[in-house]
Coordinates of C-alpha atoms in Angstrom, one line a residue:
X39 CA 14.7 7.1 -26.3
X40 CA 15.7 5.3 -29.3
X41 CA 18.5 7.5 -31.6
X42 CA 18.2 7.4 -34.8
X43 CA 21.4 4.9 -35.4
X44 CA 21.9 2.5 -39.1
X45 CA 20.3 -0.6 -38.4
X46 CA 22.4 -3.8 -38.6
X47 CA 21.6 -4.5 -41.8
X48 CA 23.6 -1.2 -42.9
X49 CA 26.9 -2.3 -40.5
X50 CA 29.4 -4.2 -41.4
X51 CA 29.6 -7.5 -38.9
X52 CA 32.6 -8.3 -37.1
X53 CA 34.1 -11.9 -35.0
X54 CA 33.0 -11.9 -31.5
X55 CA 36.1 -11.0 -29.6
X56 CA 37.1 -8.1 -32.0
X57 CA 36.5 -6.0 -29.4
X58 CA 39.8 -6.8 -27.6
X59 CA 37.9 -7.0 -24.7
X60 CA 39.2 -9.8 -22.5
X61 CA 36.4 -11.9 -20.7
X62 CA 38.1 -12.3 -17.7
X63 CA 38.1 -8.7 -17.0
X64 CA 34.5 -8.7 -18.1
X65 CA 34.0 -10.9 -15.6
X66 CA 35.3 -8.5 -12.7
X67 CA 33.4 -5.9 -14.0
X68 CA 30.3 -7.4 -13.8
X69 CA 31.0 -8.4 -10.5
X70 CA 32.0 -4.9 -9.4
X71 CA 28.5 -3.7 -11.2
X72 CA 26.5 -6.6 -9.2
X73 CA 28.1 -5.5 -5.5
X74 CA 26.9 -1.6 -6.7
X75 CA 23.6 -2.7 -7.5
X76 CA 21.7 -1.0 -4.6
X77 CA 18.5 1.3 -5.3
X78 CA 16.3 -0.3 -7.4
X79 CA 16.2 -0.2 -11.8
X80 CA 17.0 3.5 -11.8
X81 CA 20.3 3.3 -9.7
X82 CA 21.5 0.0 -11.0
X83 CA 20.7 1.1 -14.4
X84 CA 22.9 3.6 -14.2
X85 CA 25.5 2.3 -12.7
X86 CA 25.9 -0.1 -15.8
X87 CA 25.5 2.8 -17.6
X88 CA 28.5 4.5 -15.8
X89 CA 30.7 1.4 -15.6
X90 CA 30.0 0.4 -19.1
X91 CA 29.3 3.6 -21.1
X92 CA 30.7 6.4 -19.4
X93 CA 34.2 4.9 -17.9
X94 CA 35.1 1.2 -20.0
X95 CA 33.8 2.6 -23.2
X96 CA 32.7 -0.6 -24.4
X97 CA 29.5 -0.1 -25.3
X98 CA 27.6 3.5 -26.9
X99 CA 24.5 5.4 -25.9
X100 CA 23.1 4.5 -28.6
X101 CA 23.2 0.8 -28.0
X102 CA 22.7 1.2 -24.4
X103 CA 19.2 2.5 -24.8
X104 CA 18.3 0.1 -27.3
X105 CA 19.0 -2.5 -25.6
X106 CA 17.4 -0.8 -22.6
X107 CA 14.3 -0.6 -24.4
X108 CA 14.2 -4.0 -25.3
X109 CA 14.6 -5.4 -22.1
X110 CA 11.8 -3.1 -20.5
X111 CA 9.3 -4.9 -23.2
X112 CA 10.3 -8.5 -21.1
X113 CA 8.7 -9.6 -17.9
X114 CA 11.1 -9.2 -15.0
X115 CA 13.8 -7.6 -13.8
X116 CA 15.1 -4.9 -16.8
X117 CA 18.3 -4.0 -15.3
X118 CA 19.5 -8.0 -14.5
X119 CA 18.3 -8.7 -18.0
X120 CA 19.8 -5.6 -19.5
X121 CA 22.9 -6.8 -17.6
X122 CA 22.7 -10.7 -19.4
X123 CA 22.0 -8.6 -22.6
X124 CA 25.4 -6.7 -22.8
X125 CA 27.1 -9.6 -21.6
X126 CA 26.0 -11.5 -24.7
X127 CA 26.5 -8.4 -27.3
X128 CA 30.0 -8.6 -25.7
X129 CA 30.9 -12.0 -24.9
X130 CA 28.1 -14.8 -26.9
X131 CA 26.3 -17.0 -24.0
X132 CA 28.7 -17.5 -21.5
X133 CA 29.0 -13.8 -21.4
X134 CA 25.7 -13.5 -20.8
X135 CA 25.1 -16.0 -18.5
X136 CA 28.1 -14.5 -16.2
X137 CA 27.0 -11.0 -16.4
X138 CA 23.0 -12.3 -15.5
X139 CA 23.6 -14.5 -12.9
X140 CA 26.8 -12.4 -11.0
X141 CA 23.7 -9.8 -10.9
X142 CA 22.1 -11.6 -8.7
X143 CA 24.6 -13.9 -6.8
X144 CA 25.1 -10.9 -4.3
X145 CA 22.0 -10.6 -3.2
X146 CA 20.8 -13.8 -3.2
X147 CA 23.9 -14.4 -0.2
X148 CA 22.8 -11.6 1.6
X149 CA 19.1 -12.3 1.8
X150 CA 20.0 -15.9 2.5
X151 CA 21.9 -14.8 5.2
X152 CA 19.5 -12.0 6.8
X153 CA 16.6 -14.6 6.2
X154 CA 18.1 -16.8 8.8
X155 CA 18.7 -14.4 11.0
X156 CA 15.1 -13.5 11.0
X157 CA 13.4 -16.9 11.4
X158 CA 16.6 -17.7 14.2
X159 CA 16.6 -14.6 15.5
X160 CA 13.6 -12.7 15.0
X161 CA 11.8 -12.8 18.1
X162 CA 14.4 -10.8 19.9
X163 CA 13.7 -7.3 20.7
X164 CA 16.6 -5.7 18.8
X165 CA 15.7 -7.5 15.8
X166 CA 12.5 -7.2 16.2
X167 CA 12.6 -3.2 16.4
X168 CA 15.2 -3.5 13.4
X169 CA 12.3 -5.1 11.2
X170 CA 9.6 -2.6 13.2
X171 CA 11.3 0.4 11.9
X172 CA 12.1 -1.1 8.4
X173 CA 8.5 -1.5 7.6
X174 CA 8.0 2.4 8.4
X175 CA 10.6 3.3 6.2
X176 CA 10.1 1.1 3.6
X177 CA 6.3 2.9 3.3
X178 CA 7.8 6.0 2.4
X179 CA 9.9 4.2 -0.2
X180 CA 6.8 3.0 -1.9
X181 CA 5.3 6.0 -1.8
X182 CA 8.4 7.5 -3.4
X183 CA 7.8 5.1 -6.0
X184 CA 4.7 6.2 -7.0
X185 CA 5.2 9.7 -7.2
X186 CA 8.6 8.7 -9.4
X187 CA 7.1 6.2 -11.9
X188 CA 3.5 8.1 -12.2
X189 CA 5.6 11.4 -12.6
X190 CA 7.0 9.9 -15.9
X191 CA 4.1 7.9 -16.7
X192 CA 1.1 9.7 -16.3
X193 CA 1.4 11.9 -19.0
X194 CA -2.1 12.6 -20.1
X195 CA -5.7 11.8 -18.9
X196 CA -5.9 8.7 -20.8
X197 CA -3.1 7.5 -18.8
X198 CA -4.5 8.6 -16.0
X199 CA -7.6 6.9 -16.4
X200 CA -5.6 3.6 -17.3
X201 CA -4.0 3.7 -13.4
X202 CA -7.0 4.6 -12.1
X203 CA -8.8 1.7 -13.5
X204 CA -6.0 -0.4 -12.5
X205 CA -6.2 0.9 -9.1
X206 CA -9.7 -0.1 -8.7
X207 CA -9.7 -3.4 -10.2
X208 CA -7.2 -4.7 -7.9
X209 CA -7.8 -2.8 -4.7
X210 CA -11.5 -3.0 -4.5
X211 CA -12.3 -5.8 -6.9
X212 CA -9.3 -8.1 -6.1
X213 CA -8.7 -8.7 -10.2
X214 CA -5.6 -10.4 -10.6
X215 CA -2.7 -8.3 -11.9
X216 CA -1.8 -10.6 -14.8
X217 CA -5.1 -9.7 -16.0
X218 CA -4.5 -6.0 -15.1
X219 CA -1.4 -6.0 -17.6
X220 CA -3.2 -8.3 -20.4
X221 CA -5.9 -5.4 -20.2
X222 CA -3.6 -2.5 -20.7
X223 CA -1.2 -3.8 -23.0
X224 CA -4.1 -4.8 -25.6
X225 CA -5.7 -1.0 -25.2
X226 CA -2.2 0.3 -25.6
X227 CA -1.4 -2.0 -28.3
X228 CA -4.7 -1.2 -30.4
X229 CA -4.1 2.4 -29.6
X230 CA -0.5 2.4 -31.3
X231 CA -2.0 0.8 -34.0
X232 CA -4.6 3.1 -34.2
X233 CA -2.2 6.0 -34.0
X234 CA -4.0 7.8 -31.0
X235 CA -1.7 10.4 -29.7
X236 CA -2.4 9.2 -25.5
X237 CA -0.4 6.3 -26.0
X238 CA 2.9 7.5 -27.9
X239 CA 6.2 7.5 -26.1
X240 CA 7.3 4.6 -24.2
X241 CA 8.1 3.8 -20.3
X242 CA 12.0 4.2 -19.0
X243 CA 14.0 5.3 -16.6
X244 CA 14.6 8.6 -17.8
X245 CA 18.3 9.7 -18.7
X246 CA 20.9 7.5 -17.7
X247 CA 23.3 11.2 -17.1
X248 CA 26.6 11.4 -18.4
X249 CA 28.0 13.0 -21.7
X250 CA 27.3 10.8 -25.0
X251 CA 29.5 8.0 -25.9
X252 CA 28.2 7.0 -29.7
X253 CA 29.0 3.5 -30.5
X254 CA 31.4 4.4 -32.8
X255 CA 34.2 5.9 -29.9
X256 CA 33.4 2.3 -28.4
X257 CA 35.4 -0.7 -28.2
X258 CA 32.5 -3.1 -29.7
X259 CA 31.7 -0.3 -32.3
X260 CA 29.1 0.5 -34.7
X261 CA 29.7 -3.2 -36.0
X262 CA 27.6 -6.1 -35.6
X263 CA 29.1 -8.9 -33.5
X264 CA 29.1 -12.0 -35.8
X265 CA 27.0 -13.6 -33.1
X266 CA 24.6 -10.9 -33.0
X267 CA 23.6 -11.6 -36.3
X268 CA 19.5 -13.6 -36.3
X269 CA 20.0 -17.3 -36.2
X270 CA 16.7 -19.3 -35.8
X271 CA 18.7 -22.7 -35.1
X272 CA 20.6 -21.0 -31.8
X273 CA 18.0 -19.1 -30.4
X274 CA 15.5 -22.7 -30.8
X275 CA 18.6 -24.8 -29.7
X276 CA 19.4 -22.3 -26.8
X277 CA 15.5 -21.9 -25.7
X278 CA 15.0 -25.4 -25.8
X279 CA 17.8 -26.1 -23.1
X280 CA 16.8 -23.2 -21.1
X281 CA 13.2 -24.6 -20.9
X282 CA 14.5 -27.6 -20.1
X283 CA 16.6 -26.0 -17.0
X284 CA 13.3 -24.0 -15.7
X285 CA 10.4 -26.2 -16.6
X286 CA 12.0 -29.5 -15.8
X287 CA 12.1 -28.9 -11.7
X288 CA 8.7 -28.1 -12.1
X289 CA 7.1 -31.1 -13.9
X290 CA 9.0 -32.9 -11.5
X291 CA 7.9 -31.7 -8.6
X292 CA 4.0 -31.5 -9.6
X293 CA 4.9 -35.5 -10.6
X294 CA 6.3 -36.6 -7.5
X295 CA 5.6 -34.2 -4.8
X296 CA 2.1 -33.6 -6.1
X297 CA 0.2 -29.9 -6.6
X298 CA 0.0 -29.2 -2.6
X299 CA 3.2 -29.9 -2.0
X300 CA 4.9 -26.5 -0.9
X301 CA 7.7 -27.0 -3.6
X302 CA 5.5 -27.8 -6.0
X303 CA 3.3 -24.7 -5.2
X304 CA 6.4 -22.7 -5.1
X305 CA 7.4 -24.1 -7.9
X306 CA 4.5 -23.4 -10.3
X307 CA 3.6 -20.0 -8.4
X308 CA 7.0 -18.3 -9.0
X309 CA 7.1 -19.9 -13.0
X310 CA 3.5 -18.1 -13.6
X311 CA 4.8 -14.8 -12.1
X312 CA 8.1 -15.2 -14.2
X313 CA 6.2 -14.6 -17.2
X314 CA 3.3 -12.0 -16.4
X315 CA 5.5 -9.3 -14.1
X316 CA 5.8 -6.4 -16.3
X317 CA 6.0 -2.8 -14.5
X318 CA 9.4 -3.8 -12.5
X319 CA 10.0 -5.1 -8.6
X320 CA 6.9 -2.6 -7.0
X321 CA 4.7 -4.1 -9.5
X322 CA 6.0 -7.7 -8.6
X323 CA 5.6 -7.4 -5.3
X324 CA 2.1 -6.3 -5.4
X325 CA 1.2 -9.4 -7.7
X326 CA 3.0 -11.8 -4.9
X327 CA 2.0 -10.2 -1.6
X328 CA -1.9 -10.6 -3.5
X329 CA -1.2 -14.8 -3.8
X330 CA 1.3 -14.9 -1.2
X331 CA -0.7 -13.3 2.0
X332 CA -4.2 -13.9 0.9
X333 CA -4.5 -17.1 -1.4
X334 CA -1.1 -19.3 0.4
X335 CA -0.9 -17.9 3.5
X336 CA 2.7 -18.5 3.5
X337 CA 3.3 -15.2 5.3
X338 CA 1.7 -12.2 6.8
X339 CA 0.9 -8.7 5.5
X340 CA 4.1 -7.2 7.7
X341 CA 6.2 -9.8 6.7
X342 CA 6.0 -8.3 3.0
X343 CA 7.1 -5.2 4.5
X344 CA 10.2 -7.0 6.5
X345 CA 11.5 -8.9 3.1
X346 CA 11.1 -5.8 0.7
X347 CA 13.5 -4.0 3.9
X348 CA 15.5 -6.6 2.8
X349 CA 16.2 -6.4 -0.9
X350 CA 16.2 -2.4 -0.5
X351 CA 19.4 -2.8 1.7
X352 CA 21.1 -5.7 -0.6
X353 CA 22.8 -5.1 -4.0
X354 CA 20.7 -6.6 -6.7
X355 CA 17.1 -6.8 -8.3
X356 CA 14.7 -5.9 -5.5
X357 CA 12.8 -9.0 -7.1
X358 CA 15.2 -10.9 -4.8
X359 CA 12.2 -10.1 -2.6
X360 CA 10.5 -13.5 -3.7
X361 CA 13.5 -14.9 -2.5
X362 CA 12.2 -13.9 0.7
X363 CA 8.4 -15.5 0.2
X364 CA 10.0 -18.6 -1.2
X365 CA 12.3 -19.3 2.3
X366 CA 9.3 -18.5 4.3
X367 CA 6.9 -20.8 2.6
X368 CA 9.4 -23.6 3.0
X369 CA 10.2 -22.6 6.4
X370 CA 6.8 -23.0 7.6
X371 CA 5.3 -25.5 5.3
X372 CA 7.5 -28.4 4.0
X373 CA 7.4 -31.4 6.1
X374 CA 10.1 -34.3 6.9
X375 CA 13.1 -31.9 6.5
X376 CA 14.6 -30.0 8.9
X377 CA 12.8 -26.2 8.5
X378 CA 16.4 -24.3 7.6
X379 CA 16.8 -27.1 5.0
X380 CA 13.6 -26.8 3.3
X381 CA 13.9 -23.0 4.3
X382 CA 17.2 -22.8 1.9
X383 CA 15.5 -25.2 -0.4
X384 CA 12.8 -23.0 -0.9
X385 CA 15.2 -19.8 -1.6
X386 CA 17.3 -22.1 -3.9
X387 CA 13.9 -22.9 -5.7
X388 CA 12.7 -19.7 -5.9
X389 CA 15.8 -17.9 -7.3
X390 CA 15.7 -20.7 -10.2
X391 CA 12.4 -20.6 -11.6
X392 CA 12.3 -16.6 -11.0
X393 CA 15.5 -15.9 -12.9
X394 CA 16.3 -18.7 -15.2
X395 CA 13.1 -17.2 -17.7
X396 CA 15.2 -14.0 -17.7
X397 CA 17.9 -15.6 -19.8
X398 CA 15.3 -17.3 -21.9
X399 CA 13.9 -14.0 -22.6
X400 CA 17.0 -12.3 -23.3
X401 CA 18.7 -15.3 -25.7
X402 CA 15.7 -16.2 -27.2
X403 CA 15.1 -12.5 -28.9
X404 CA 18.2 -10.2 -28.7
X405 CA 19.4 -11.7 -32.2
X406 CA 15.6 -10.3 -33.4
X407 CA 15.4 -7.1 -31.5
X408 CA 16.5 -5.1 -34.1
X409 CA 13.0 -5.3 -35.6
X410 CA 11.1 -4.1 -32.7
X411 CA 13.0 -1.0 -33.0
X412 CA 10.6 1.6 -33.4
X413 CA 7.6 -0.7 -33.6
X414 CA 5.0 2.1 -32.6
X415 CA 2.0 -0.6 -31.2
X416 CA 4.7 -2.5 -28.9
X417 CA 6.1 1.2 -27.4
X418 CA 2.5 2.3 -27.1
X419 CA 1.7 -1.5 -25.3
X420 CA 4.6 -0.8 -22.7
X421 CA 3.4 2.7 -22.2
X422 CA -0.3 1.8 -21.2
X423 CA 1.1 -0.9 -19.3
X424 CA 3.6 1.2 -17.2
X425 CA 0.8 3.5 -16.6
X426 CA -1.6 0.7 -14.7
X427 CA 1.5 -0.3 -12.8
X428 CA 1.1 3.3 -11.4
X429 CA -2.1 2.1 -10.1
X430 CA -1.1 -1.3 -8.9
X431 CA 1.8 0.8 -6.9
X432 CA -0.7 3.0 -5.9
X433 CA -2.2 0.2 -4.3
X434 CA 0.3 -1.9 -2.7
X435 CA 1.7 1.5 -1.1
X436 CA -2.3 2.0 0.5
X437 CA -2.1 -1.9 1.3
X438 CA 0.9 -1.5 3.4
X439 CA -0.1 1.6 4.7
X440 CA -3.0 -0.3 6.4
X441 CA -1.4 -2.9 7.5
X442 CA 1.8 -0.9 8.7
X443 CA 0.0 2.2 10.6
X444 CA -2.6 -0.1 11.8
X445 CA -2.4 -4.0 14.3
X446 CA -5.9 -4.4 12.7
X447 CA -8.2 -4.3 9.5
X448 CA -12.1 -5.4 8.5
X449 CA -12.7 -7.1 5.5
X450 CA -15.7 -4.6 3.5
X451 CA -17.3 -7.1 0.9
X452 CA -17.5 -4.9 -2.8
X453 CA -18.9 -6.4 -6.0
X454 CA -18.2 -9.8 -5.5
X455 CA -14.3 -8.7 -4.1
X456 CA -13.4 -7.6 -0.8
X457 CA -10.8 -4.9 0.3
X458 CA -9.4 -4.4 3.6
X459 CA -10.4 -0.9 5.7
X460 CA -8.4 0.0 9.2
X461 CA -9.6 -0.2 12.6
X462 CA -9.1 3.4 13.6
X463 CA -8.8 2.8 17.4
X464 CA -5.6 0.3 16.4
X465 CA -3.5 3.0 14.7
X466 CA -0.1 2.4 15.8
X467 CA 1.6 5.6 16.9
X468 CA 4.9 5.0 16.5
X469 CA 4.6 3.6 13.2
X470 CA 3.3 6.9 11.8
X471 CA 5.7 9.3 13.5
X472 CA 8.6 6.9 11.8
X473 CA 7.0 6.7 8.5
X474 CA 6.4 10.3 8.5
X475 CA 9.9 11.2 9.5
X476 CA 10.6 9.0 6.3
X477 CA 8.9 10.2 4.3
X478 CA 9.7 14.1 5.2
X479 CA 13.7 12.4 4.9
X480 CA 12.8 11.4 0.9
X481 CA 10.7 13.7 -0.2
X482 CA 11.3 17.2 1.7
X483 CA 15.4 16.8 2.2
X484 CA 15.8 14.1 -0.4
X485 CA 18.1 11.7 1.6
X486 CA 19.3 8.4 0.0
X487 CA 16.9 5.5 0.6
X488 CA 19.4 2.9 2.1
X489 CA 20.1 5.9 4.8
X490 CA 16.8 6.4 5.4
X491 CA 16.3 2.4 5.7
X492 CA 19.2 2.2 8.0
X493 CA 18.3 4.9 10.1
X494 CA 14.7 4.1 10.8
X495 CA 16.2 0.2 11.5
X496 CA 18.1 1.9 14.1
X497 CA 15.0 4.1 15.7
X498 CA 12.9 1.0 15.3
X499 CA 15.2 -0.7 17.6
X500 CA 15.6 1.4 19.9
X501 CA 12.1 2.0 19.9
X502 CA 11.5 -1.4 21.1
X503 CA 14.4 -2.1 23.7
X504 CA 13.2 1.5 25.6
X505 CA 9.5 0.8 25.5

C-alpha cells in the first residue's frame, strides 16, 4: 500500500495554514464526513477518501494511505483515528480534535437516543420484533465479515493456521483476546524480522477506488506542515494532558467509588480494551461480549446482538457498540441514582475512556510516523495479527449463531475452558428463515447492509405483532 513518495526529510516544510484551507469549512466537512459514516471501516474509509481525496483535493493518495497504514498499527477505531490524523496534518490539534470527536458525536446521539428507547420501550411487541429481526440480520452481517476480512487476510497456510489457532484458543479454551493479539503480533513480528515470506504484506481495506490524486495536485502538497515536523516536547506536553483527561476519571473512581462499583468497573474495563483492540469493531466486540456477558453479567448474549443492530444503523465507528454495554451496565447496576441517569452516565463514561486514547495515539506518534514507513517487522506484526482476528470473527459469528438460532445452550467443559453447544430441540425457526433470507440478501444479491438491517427490523416486527 505504501507508494514510493520522498520522505519528509527530502520536502521542503511549510506554515500550517499554507494550505489556504479555511478551518471553518474544515469543520463542515468533517461534519458532513461523520453523518456519512455508515457501513463499518471500509465504507467510512472511503468516504473520507472521497470527500477528502477525490472531490476537496486537500490531501493525495499517497498521503492518504500512509496515514491509513499508520492508523491500522493503533488499537481502535482506524477510520475515527485516520479522521483525527488528517485533521491534524491539516489544521495542528484543534483540527484534530474537531475532525475526531465530530466522528463520533453522531452516533453517540443516535445510540443515546435508541438506547432509551429500548430500556423504556423495549418490552413492547413492535419493538421487540424490531430488535428480534435485527439480531437475524445482524448474523449474516458478521458472517459477511468473515468471509470479507479472511478473503484479504488469509493469504497463505501460515495465516491460516494463525486464525485457526486463534479460533480455538478463544472458542474452546476461553483465552483472552488480548493475549490472542500479544501472541500473533510477536510471531508476526519475529517472522518480519526473520524475513519469512508468510508474513509479508500488511492488513487494509483494500483500494479506496477513485482515480489518483498525488500530493502534489493537492492543496497541502508534497510539503511538510511546519507542525508535522517531530517535536519530542509537544508530543510529551500533549500526551501528558491527554492522560491526564482519560486516566484521571479513572483513578478517581477506583478512589472513591471503589473497584466494584459499576463506574469504576466500567471505567477500568473500557481503559484496558482501549489499548489491546487491534483487528477493528468485529474484533472488539468479541473481546467485550467475552467480559461483558460472561465475566459482568451486565447484559445478555442477545443483547450483544440488539446493540451491534444498533451501531450498524448509526453513522460512526461501529465501536459505538460499547456505548451500548456501558448504558446497560449502568442501567442495571448503579445504585442511588435514578437508572436513565446512571444509564446516560454510563454512556457518557464509556464514550470517554473508549475514545479519548484514540487521540493520544494519534498526537503522541503522527510527528514520528514517518519512520515506521516501510518498517517490514511492524507490517508483518499487523499482518499476523489481522489474520487471528479472522479467527476471533470466526468465533463471535458461531457465538451469536448459537445464541441467535437457538432460546438455549449447555456449557461442554474442554481443557480447563468451557464453550457453549445448542440445545437442538430449542432451535428457533423464525430466527433461521430471517437470518437465511439475510444472508441470501448479502451474499447471493449483494444488497446494502443498512437495507438488509432495516428490512429484517421490519419482518421481525411484524413477525411478533401476527404471532
Amino acid at each position: 500500500m505504501n507508494s514510493a513518495v520522498s520522505t519528509p526529510a527530502e520536502l521542503p516544510s511549510q506554515r500550517a495554514g499554507d494550505h489556504g484551507i479555511p478551518f471553518a469549512e474544515a469543520v463542515r466537512v468533517w461534519a458532513r464526513i461523520a453523518a456519512l459514516s455508515f457501513g463499518g471501516p471500509a465504507g467510512q474509509i472511503a468516504v473520507m477518501h472521497r470527500i477528502l481525496v477525490e472531490e476537496k483535493k486537500w490531501i493525495g493518495e499517497e498521503r492518504f494511505l500512509h496515514a491509513l497504514n499508520y492508523c491500522m498499527l493503533l488499537p481502535g477505531p482506524e477510520a475515527q483515528q485516520l479522521a483525527a490524523y488528517i485533521g491534524w496534518l491539516l489544521h495542528k490539534t484543534k483540527g484534530g480534535l474537531v475532525a475526531g470527536a465530530l466522528f463520533v458525536l453522531p452516533g453517540f446521539l443516535a445510540i443515546l437516543s435508541l438506547s432509551y428507547v429500548y430500556v423504556l420501550l423495549g418490552q413492547t411487541p413492535f419493538i421487540e420484533g424490531l430488535f428480534f429481526g435485527l439480531k437475524a440480520a445482524v448474523l449474516a452481517v458478521v458472517l459477511q465479515a468473515v468471509v470479507r476480512v479472511g478473503s484479504r487476510a488469509l493469504k497463505n497456510n501460515v495465516l491460516r493456521g494463525t486464525a485457526a489457532a486463534a479460533f480455538v484458543a478463544i472458542f474452546f479454551l476461553d483465552a483472552p483476546f488480548p493475549l490472542i493479539v500479544l501472541m500473533a503480533g510477536i510471531s508476526g513480528y519475529l517472522g518480519g524480522r526473520a524475513g519469512l515470506p508468510a508474513f509479508k504484506g500488511g492488513g487494509g481495506h483494500g483500494s479506496v477506488g477513485g482515480n489518483i490524486v498525488h500530493d502534489a495536485d493537492t492543496a497541502l502538497g508534497e510539503g511538510l506542515p511546519a507542525h508535522a515536523r517531530p517535536d519530542l516536547a509537544w508530543s510529551l506536553k500533549i500526551s501528558g494532558a491527554l492522560l491526564v483527561l482519560w486516566l484521571a476519571p479513572v483513578l478517581a473512581l477506583l478512589l472513591f467509588a471503589g473497584p466494584d462499583n459499576v463506574f469504576t468497573q466500567i471505567a477500568t474495563f473500557f481503559s484496558q480494551m482501549a489499548v489491546v483492540t487491534f483487528g477493528g469493531a468485529y474484533a472488539v466486540l468479541a473481546y467485550v461480549a467475552q467480559e461483558a456477558v460472561g465475566t459482568y453479567r451486565w447484559l445478555q448474549p442477545g443483547e450483544m446482538l440488539n446493540g451491534l443492530g444498533l451501531a450498524e444503523t448509526t453513522p460512526g465507528p461501529l465501536i459505538m457498540v460499547t456505548q451500548f454495554v456501558g448504558f446497560l451496565a449502568a442501567f442495571r447496576e448503579a445504585t442511588g441514582l435514578s437508572p436513565i441517569f446512571a444509564a446516560t452516565l454510563g454512556a457518557i463514561l464509556t464514550t470517554w475512556v473508549t475514545f479519548v486514547p484514540c487521540f493520544l495515539w494519534i498526537f503522541a506518534g503522527a510527528p514520528f510516523v514517518e519512520r515506521l514507513r516501510g518498517n517490514r517487522a511492524l507490517s508483518s506484526a499487523l499482518t499476523a495479527i489481522t489474520a487471528a482476528v479472522v479467527g476471533v470473527i470466526l468465533n463471535l459469528a458461531v457465538w451469536f449463531a448459537i445464541h441467535t438460532l437457538f432460546t438455549r445452550t449447555r456449557t461442554v467443559d474442554f481443557i480447563g475452558g468451557g464453550f457453549d453447544v445448542p440445545v437442538v430441540t430449542s432451535l428457533n425457526v423464525a430466527s433461521l428463515v430471517l437470518a437465511l433470507g439475510a444472508a441470501i440478501a448479502v451474499f447471493r444479491f449483494k444488497i446494502g447492509m443498512i437495507s438488509v438491517l432495516l428490512a429484517c427490523a421490519l419482518l421481525g416486527a411484524a413477525y411478533v405483532l401476527i404471532v
